[in-house]
Tab-separated table of C-alpha atoms in Angstrom:
chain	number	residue	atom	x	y	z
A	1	UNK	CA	169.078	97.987	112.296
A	2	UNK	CA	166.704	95.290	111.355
A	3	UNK	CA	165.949	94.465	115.065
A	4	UNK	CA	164.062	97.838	116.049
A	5	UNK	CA	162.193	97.988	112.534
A	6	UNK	CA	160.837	94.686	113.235
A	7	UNK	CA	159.805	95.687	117.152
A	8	UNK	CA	158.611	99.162	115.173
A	9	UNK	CA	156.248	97.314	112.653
A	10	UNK	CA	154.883	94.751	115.191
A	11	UNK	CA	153.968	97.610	117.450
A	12	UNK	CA	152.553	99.546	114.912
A	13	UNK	CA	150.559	96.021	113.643
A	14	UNK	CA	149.259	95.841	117.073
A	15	UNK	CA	147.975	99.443	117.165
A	16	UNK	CA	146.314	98.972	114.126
A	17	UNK	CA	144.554	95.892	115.325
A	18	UNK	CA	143.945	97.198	118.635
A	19	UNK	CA	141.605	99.855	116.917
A	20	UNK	CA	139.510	97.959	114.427
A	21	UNK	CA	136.326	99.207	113.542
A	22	UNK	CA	134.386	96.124	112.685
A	23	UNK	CA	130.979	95.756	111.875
A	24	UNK	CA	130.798	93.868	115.115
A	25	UNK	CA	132.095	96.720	117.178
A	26	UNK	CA	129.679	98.922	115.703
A	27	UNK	CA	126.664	97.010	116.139
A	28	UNK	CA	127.697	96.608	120.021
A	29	UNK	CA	127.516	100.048	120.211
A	30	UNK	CA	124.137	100.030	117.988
A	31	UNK	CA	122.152	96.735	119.235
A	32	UNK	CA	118.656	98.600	119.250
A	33	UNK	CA	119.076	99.288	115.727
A	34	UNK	CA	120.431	95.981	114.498
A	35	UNK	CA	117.515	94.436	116.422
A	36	UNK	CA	115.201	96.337	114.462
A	37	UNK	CA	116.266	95.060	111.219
A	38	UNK	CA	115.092	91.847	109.588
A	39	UNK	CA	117.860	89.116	108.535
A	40	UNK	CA	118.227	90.195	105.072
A	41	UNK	CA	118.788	93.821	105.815
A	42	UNK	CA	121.465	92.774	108.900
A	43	UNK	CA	123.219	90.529	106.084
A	44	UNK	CA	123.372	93.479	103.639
A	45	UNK	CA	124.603	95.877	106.608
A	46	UNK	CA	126.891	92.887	107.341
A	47	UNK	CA	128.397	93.087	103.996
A	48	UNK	CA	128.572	96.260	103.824
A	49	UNK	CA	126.078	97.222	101.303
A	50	UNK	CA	123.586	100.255	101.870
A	51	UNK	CA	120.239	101.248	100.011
A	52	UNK	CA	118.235	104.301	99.508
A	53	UNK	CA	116.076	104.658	102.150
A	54	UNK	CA	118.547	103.453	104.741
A	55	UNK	CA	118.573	105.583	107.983
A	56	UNK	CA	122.379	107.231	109.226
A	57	UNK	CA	122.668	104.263	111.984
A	58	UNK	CA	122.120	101.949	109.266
A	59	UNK	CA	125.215	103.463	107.048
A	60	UNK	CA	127.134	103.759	109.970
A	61	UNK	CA	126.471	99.865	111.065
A	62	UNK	CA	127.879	99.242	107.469
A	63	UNK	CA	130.531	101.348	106.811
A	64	UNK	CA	131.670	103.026	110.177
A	65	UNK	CA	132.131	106.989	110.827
A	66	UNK	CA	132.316	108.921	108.068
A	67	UNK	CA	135.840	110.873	106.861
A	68	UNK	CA	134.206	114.134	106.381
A	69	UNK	CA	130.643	115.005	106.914
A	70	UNK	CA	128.861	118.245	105.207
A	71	UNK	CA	125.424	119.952	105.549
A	72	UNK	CA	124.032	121.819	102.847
A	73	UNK	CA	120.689	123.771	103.005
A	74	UNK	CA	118.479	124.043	99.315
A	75	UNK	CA	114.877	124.651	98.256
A	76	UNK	CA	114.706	121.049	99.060
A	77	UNK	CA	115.434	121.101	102.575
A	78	UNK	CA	118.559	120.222	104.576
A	79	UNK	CA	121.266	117.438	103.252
A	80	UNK	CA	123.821	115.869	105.120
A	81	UNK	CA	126.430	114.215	103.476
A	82	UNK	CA	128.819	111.805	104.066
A	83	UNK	CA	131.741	111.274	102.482
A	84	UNK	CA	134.130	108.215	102.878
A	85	UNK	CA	137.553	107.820	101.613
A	86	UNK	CA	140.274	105.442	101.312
A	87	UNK	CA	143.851	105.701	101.997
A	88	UNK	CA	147.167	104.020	100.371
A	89	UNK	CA	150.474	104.832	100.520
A	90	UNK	CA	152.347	104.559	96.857
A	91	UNK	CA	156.046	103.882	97.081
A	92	UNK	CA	157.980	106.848	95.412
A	93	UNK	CA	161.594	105.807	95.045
A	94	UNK	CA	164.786	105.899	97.102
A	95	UNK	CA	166.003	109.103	97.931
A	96	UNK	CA	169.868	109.200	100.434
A	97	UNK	CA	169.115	110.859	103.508
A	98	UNK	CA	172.643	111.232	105.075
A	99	UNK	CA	176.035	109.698	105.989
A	100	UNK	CA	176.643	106.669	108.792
A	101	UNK	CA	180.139	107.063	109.894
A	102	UNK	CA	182.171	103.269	109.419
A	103	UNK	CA	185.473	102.674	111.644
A	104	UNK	CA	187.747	99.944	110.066
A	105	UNK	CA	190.945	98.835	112.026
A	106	UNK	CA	193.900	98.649	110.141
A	107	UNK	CA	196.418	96.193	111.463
A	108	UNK	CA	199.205	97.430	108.930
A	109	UNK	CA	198.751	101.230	110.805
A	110	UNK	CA	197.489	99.908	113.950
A	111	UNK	CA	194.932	102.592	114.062
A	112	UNK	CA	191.137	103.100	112.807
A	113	UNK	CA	190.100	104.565	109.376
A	114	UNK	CA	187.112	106.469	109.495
A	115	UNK	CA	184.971	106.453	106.272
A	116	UNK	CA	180.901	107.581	105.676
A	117	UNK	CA	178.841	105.040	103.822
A	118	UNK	CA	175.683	106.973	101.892
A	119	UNK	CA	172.476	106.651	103.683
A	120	UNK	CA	168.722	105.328	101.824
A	121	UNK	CA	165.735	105.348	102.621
A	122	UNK	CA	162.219	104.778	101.017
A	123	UNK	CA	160.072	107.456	100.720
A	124	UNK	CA	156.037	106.769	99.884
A	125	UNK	CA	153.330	108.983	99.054
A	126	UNK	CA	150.152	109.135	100.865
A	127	UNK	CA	146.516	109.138	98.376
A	128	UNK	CA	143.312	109.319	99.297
A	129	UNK	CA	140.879	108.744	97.322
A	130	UNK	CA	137.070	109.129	97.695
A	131	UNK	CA	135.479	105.759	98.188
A	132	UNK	CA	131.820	106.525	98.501
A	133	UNK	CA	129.293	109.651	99.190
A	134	UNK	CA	126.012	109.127	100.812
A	135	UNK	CA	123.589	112.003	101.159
A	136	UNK	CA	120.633	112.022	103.312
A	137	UNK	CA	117.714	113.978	103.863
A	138	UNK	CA	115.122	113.356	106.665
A	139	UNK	CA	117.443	111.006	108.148
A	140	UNK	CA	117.814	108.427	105.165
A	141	UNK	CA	120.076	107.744	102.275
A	142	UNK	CA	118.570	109.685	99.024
A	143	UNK	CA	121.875	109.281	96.936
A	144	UNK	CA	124.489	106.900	97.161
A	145	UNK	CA	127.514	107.902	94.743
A	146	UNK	CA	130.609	106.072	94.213
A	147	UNK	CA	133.639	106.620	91.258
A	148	UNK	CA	133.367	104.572	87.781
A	149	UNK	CA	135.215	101.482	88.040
A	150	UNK	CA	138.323	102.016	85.219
């Protein structure tokens, strides 16, 4: 049992790392942009830290593709916003899930006694949870909201 959970998690581990979405990645894909910028404002980008007045590639560079993107049309002009999230998994208890049928030999009978030992498994919850929301108009960052720290 423990054997394919650990070939399970390593591929999974592998997937995940196979996929990253680094600030380096992004800026290969974006060099005109980070070329642009003076050192300061690649640091901050670096970091992960965006400004009002920053343009979309700028916010991308930083933080990667959105989760969810909306456009909303006012008396002051079109917004786009941006909304990223973050995801954790909260672990919710134990919960039985079935039976595993056991055979024990019995040398008194000379014959097999079947019994069922209770199955368990873990069971987590998935959250998400709103990380940041950056609205732009013309092209740059007008409001940058983010949740209260508790």
């Amino acid at each position: 049992m423990k054997r394919p959970l650990l070939l399970l998690s390593a591929v999974l581990a592998l997937a995940a790392l196979s996929g990253c979405d680094t600030f380096e990645s992004r800026a290969k894909k974006k060099p005109e942009v980070l070329a642009a910028l003076d050192p300061a404002a690649r640091e901050k980008l670096r970091r992960g830290i965006i400004e009002i007045g920053n343009t979309t590639d700028m916010v991308y560079l930083a933080l990667g593709q959105p989760d969810d993107e909306y456009e909303t049309t006012s008396a002051r002009g079109k917004e786009k916003t941006w909304i990223f999230n973050s995801y954790q998994q909260d672990y919710a208890g134990t919960v039985q899930t079935g039976y595993h049928r056991m055979l024990v030999y019995d040398p008194a009978t000379k014959g097999y006694i079947v019994y069922f030992e209770p199955v368990y498994n873990n069971v987590y919850t998935e959250r998400i949870e709103e990380r940041i929301r950056i609205t732009f108009q013309d092209g740059k960052v007008t409001v940058i909201e983010q949740p209260k720290p508790n």
